[in-house]
Short mmCIF file of C-alpha atoms in Angstrom, two decimals:
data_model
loop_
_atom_site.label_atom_id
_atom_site.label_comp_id
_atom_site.label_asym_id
_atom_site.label_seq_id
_atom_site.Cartn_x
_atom_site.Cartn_y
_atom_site.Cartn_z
CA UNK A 1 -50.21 -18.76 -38.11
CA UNK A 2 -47.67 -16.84 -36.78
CA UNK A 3 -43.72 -17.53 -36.62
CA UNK A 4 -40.66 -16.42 -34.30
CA UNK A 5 -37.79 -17.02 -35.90
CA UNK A 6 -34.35 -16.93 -33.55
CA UNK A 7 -30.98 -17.48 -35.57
CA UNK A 8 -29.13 -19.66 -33.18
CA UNK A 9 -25.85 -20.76 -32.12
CA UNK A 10 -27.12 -23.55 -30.06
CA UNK A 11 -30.69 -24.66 -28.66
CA UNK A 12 -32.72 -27.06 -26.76
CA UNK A 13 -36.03 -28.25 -25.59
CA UNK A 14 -36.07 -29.76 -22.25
CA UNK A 15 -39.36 -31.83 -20.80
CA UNK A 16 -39.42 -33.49 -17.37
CA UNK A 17 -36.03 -32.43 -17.03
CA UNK A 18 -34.55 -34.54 -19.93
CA UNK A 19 -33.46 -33.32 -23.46
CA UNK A 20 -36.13 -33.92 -26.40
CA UNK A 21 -34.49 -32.21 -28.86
CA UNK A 22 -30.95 -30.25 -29.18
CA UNK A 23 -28.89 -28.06 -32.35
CA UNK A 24 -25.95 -25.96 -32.16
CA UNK A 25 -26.09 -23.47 -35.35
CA UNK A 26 -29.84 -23.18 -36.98
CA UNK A 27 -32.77 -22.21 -36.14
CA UNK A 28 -35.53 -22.12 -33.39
CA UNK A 29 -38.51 -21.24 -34.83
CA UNK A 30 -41.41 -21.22 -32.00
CA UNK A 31 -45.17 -21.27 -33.79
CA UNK A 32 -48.96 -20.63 -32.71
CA UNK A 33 -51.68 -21.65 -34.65
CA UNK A 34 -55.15 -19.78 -35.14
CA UNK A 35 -58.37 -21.30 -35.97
CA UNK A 36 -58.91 -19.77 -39.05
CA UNK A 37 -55.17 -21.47 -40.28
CA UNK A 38 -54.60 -24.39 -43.22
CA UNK A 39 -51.95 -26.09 -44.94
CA UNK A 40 -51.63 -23.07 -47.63
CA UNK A 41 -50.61 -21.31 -44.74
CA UNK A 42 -47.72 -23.82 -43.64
CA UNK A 43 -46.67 -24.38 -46.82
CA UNK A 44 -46.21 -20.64 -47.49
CA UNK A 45 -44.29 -20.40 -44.31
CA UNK A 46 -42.16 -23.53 -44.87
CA UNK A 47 -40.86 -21.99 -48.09
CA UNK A 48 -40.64 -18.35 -46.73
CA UNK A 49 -38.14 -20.05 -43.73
CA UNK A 50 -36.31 -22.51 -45.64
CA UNK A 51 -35.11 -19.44 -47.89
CA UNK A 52 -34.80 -16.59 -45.23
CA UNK A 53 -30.65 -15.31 -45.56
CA UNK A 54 -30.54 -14.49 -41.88
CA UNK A 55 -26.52 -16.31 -42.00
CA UNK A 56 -23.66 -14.48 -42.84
CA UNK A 57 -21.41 -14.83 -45.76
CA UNK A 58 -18.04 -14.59 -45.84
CA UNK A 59 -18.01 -10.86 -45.84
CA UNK A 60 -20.39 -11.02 -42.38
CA UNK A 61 -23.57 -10.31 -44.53
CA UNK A 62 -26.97 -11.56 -43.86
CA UNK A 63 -26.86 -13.63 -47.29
CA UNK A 64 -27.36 -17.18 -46.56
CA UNK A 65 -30.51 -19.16 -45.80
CA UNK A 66 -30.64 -22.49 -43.48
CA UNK A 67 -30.10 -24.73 -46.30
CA UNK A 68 -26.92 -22.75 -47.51
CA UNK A 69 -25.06 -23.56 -43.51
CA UNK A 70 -26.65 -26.72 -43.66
CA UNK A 71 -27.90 -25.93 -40.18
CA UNK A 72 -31.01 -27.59 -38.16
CA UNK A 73 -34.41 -26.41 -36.73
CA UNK A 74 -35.97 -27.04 -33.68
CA UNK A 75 -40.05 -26.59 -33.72
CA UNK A 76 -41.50 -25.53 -30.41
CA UNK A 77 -45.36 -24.88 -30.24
CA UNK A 78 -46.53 -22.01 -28.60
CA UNK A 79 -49.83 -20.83 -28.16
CA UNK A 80 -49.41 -17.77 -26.30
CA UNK A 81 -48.25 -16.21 -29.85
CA UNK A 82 -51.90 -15.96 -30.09
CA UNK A 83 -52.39 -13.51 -27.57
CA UNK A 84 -54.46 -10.66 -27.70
CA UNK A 85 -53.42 -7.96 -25.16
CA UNK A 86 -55.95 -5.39 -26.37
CA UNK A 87 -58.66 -5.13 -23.12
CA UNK A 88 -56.98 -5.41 -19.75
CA UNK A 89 -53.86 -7.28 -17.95
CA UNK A 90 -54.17 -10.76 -18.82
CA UNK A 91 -53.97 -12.12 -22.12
CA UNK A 92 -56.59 -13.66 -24.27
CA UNK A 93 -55.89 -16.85 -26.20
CA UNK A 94 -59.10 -16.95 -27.93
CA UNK A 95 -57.44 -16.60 -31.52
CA UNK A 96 -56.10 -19.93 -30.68
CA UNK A 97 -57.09 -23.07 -32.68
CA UNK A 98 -57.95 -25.06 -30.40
CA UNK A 99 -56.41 -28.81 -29.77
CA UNK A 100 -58.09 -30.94 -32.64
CA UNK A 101 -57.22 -28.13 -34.67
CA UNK A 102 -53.52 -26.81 -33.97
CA UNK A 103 -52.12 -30.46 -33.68
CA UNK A 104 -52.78 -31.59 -36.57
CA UNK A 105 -51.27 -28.30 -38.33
CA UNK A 106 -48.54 -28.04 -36.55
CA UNK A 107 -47.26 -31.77 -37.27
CA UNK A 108 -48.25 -31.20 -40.68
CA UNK A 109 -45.80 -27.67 -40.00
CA UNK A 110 -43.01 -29.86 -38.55
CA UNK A 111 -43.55 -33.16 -41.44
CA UNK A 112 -42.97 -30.51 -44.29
CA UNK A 113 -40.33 -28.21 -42.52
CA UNK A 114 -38.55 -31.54 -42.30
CA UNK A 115 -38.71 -32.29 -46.16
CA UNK A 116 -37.96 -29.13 -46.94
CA UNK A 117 -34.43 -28.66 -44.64
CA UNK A 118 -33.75 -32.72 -45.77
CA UNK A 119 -33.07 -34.02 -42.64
CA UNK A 120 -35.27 -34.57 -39.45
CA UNK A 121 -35.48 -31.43 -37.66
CA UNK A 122 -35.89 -31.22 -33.60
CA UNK A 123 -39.19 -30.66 -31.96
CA UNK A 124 -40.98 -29.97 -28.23
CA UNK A 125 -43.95 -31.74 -27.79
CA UNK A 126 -47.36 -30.50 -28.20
CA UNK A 127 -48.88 -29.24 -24.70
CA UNK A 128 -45.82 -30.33 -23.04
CA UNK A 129 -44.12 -28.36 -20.26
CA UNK A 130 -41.15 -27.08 -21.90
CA UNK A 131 -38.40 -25.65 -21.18
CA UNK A 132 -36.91 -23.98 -24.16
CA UNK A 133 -32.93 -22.87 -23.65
CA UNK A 134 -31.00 -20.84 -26.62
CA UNK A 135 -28.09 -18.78 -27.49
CA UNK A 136 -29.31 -16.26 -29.80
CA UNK A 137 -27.13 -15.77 -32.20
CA UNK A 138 -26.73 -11.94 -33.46
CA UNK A 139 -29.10 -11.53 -31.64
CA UNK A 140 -31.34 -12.68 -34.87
CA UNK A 141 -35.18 -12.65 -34.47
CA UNK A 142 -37.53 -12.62 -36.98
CA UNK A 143 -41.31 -12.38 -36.36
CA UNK A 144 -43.95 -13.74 -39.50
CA UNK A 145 -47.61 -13.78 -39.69
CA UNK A 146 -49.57 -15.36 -42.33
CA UNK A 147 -52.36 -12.70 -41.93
CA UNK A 148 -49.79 -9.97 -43.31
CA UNK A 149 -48.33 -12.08 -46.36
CA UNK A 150 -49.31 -8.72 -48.10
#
């Protein structure tokens, strides 16, 4: 499973024109699932980015996880994090879990990031055509894999 992790000042996901989900200060974390993924995997991940001290303190240092600003998440799925760019122009997606897999994880991924932060956190909707705005705040951006927990 792999994470990116933008600290935001505000965000949204936009489908069909109309908002699905909106934050100002949090996170948007945008996540693509492999086949080989499982719930260890989210719930190492859910812990990892519910303690993360990406906000400053009040000296301006990186010191304070979500749950200290009491910000909010938005979710996005997004397979092309999959991608393998080794042979050729165009990207392969064939690390991708495919549908009846990657559903299922990522709500489980969303369900548990929610119970974590303690409130309902925003999402995009699987397979959707979304359109994914943000104000990166920093700019912020962390990238996690669950392949190099090492």
């Amino acid at each position: 499973m792999r994470l990116v992790i933008q600290r935001v000042s505000e965000a949204s996901v936009k489908i069909d024109g109309k908002i699905k989900s909106q934050i100002e200060q949090g996170l948007l974390i945008l996540i693509g699932v492999a086949e080989n993924d499982s719930s260890e995997d989210i719930d190492w991940l859910v812990k990892k980015v519910i303690n993360l001290r990406i906000f400053d303190d009040e000296n301006g240092v990186m010191n304070k996880s979500i749950d200290d600003i009491n910000g909010d998440i938005i979710v996005v799925s997004q397979f092309t994090l999959m991608a393998s760019c080794k042979k050729g122009n165009r990207p392969s997606y064939i690390k991708a879990a495919k549908h009846e897999i990657s559903i299922p994880l990522y709500e489980e991924f969303c369900k548990k990031m929610s119970g974590a932060l303690g409130k309902e956190i925003g999402t995009g909707i699987f397979g959707a055509d979304m359109k994914v705005s943000l104000t990166n705040d920093g700019p912020v951006t962390i990238c996690i894999d669950t392949k190099n927990k090492e």
